[in-house]
CSV table of C-alpha atoms in Angstrom, one decimal:
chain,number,residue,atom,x,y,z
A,163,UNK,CA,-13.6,13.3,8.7
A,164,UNK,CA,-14.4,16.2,6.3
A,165,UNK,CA,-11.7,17.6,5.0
A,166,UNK,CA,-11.6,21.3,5.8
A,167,UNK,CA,-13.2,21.5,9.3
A,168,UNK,CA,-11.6,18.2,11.0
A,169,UNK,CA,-15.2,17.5,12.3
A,170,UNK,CA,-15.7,13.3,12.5
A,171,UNK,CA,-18.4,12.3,9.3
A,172,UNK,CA,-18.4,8.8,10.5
A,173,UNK,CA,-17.5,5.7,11.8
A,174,UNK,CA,-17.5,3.0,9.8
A,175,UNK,CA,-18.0,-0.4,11.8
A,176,UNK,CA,-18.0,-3.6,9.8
A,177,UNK,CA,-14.5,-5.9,10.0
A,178,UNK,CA,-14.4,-8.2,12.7
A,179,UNK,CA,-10.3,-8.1,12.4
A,180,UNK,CA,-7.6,-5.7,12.3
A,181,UNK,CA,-7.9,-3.2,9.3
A,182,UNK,CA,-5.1,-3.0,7.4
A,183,UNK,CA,-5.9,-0.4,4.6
A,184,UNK,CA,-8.3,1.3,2.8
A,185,UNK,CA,-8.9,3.8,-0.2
A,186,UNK,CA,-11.2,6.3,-2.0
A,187,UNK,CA,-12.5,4.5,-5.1
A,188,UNK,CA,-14.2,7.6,-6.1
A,189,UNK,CA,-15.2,10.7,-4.2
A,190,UNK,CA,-18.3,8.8,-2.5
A,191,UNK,CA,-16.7,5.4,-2.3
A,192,UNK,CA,-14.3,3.7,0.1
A,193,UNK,CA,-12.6,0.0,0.1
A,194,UNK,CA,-11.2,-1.0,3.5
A,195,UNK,CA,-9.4,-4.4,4.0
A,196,UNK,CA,-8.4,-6.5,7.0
A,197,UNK,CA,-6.9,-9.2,8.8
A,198,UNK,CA,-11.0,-11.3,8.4
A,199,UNK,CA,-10.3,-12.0,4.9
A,200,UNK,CA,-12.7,-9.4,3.8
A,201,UNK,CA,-13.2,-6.0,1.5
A,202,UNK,CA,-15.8,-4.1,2.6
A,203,UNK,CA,-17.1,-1.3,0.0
A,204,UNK,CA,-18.6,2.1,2.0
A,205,UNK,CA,-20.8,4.8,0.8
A,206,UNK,CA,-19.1,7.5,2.8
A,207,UNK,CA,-21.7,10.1,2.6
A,208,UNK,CA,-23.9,8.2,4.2
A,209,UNK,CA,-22.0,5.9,6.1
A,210,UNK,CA,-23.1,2.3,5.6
A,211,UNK,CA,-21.5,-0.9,4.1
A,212,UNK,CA,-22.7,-1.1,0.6
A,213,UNK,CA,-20.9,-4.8,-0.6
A,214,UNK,CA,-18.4,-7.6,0.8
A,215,UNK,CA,-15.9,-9.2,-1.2
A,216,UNK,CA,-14.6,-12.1,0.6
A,217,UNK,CA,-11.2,-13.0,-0.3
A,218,UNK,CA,-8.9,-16.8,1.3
A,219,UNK,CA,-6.4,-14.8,3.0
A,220,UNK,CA,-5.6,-11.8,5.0
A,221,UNK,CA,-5.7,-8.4,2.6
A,222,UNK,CA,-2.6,-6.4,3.6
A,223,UNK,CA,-3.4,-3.0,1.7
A,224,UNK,CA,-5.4,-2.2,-1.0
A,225,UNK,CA,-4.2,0.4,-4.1
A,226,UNK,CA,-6.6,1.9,-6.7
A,227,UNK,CA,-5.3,2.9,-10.4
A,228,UNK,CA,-7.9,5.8,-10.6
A,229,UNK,CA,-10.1,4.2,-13.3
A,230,UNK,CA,-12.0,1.7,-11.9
A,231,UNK,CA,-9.6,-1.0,-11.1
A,232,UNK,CA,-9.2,-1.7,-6.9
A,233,UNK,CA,-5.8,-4.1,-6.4
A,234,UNK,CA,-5.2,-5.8,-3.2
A,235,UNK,CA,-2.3,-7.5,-1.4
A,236,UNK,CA,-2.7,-10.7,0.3
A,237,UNK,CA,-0.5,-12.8,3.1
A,238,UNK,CA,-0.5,-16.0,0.7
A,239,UNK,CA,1.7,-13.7,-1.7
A,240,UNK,CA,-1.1,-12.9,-4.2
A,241,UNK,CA,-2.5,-9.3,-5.8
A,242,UNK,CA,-6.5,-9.8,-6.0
A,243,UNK,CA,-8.0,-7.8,-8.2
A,244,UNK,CA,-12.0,-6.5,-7.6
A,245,UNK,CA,-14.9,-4.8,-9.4
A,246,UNK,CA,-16.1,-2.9,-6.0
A,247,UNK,CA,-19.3,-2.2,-8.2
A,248,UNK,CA,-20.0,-5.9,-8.7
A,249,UNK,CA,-18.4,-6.6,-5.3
A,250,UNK,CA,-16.2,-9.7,-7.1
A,251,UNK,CA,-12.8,-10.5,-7.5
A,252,UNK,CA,-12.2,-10.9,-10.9
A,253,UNK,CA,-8.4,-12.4,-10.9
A,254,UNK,CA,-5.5,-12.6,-9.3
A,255,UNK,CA,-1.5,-12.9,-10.2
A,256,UNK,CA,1.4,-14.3,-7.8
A,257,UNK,CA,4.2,-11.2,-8.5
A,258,UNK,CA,7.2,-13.6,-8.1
A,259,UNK,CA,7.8,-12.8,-4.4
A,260,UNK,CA,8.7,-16.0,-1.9
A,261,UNK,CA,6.0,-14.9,1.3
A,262,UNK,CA,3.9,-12.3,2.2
A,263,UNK,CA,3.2,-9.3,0.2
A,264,UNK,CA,3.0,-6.5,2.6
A,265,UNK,CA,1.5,-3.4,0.6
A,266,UNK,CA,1.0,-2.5,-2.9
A,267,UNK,CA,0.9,1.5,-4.4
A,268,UNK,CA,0.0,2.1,-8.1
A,269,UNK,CA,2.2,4.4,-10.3
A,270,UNK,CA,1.3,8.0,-10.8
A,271,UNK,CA,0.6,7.3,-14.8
A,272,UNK,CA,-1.2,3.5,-13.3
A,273,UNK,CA,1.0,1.8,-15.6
A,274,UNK,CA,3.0,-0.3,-13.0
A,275,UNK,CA,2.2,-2.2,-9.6
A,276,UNK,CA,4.5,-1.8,-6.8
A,277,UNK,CA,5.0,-4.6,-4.1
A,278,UNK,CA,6.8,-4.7,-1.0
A,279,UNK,CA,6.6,-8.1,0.9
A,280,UNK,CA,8.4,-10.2,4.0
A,281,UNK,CA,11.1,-11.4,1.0
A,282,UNK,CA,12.8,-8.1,1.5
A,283,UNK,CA,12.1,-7.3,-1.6
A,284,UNK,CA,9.7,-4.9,-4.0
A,285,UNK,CA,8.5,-5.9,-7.4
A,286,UNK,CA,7.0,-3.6,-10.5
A,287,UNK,CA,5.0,-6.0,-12.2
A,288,UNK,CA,3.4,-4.2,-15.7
A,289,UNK,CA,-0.2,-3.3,-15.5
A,290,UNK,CA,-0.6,-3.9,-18.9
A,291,UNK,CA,0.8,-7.5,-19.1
A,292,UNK,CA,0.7,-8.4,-15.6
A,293,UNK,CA,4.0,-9.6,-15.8
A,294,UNK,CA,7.2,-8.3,-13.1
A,295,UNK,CA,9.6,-6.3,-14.9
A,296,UNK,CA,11.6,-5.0,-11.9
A,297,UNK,CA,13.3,-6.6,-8.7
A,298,UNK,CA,14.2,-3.9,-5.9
A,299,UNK,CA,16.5,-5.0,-3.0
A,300,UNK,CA,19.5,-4.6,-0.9
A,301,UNK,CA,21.7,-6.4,1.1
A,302,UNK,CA,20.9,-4.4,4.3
A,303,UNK,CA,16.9,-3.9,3.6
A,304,UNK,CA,14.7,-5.7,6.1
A,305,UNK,CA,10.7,-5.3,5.6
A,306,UNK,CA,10.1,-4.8,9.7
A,307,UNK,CA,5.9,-6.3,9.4
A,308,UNK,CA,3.1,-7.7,7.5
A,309,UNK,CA,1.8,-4.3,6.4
A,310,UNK,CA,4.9,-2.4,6.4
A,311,UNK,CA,4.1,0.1,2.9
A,312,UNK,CA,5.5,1.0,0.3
A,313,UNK,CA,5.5,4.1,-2.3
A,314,UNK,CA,6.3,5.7,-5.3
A,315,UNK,CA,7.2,9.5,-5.4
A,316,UNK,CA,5.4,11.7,-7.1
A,317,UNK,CA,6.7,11.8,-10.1
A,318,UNK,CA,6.9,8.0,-10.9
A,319,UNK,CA,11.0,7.9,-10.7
A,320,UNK,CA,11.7,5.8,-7.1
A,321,UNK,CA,9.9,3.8,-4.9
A,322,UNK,CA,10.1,3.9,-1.3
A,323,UNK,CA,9.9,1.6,1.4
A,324,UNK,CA,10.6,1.9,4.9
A,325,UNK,CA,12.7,-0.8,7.2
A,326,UNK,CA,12.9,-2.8,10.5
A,327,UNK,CA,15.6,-0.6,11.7
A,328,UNK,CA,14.0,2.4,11.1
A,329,UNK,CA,15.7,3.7,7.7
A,330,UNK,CA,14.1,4.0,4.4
A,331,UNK,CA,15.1,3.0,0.8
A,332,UNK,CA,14.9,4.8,-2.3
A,333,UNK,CA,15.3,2.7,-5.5
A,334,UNK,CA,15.7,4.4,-9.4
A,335,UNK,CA,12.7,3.3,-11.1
A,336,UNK,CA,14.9,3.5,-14.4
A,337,UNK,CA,18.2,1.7,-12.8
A,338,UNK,CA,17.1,-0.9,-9.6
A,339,UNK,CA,20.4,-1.3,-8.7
A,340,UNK,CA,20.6,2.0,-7.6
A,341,UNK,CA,19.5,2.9,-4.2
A,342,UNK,CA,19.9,5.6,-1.4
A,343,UNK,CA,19.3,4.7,2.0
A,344,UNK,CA,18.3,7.4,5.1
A,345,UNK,CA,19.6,6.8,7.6
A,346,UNK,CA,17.1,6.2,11.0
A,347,UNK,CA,16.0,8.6,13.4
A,348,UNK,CA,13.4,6.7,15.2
A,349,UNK,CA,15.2,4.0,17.2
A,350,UNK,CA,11.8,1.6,16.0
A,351,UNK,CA,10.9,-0.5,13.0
A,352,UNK,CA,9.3,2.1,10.2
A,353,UNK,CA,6.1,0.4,9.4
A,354,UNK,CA,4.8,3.5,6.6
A,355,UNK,CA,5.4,6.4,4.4
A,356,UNK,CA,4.2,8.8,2.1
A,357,UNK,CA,5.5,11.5,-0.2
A,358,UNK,CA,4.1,14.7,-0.6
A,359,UNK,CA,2.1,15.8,-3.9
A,360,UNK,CA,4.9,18.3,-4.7
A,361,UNK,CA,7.2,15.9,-3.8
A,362,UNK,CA,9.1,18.2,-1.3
A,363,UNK,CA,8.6,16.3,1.7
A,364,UNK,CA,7.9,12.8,3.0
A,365,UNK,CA,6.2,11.6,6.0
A,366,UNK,CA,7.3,8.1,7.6
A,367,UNK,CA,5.5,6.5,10.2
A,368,UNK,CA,6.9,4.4,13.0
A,369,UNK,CA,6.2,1.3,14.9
A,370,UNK,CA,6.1,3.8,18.0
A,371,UNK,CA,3.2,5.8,16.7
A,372,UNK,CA,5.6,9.0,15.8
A,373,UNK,CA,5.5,10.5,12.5
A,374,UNK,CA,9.1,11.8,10.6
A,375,UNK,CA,8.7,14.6,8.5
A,376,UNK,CA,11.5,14.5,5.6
A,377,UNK,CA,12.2,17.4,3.1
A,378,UNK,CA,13.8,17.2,-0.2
């Protein structure tokens, strides 16, 4: 769609399974992945499939840093990494988690990866060294799906993630064992959520197909 009129650009046909995310690469470029072990790379402007990356298992969600590096998460608990210009993965890391990574969101400053996964836990693995420095989780927290999200605010300072019985947690970034929970209003899994670039408000979507607006 373009931005400021709503009016439909196009439609992009080219997975033959579910699509399970996608993001901008740059302001003409777009990565979409899905359930038929595929990447697809799009010019959006003109509307055609420019590259494949095939991957061996189902891409979750897919997470860019901003400079050229497109990260995505996998069912058989791995984080690909791919050159969308070469169309090729060019490695991949196992962030410590026991089944399938759900989603995966990149820091505001790109120095961390955030996971969520079927665990029921998040993990901050260190851009920089690839290795998990953080292990989010709580006794009550229950990932709901295999693409429930996750998120960092805006400011870098918590991460997010919504949960089977409709709440979401917020973790410190600085002190894991923190955590505030809200409490659910939606009587349905929440599946995703993102925060405002202010960071006033938060949007959480539900398994039902309604949308939660929070404010903060």
């Amino acid at each position: 769609w373009r931005e400021h009129t709503g009016r439909l650009l196009h439609k992009l046909n080219g997975h033959r399974g579910a699509v399970t995310g996608a993001v901008f690469a740059d302001a003409t470029s777009l990565a979409s992945g899905a359930q038929d072990r595929s990447i697809l790379v799009w010019d959006v402007e003109k509307g055609y499939c420019t590259g494949t990356i095939q991957t061996k298992s189902k891409c979750t969600h897919l997470a860019t840093s901003g400079a050229g590096v497109t990260a995505s998460a996998h069912l058989d608990r791995q984080i690909r990494f791919a050159d969308l210009t070469g169309c090729t993965i060019t490695g991949a890391i196992n962030p410590a988690h026991t089944a399938a990574i759900t989603s995966i969101a990149y820091s505001p400053d790109a120095l961390y990866l955030l996971t969520n996964s079927r665990d029921g836990t998040l993990v901050l693995t260190d851009t920089r060294t690839l290795e998990p420095v953080s292990v989010f989780k709580h006794p009550k927290y229950r990932n709901g799906c295999d693409w429930a999200k996750c998120a960092f605010t805006s400011d870098g300072s918590r991460v997010l993630a919504p949960a089977a019985d409709g709440s979401v947690y917020a973790w410190e970034v600085a002190a894991p064992s923190v955590c505030k929970v809200l409490a659910p209003v939606v009587d349905k899994a929440a599946i995703s959520l993102a925060c405002s670039f202010s960071g006033s408000q938060l949007a959480v979507g539900y398994q039902d197909g309604s949308i939660v607006m929070w404010e903060h």
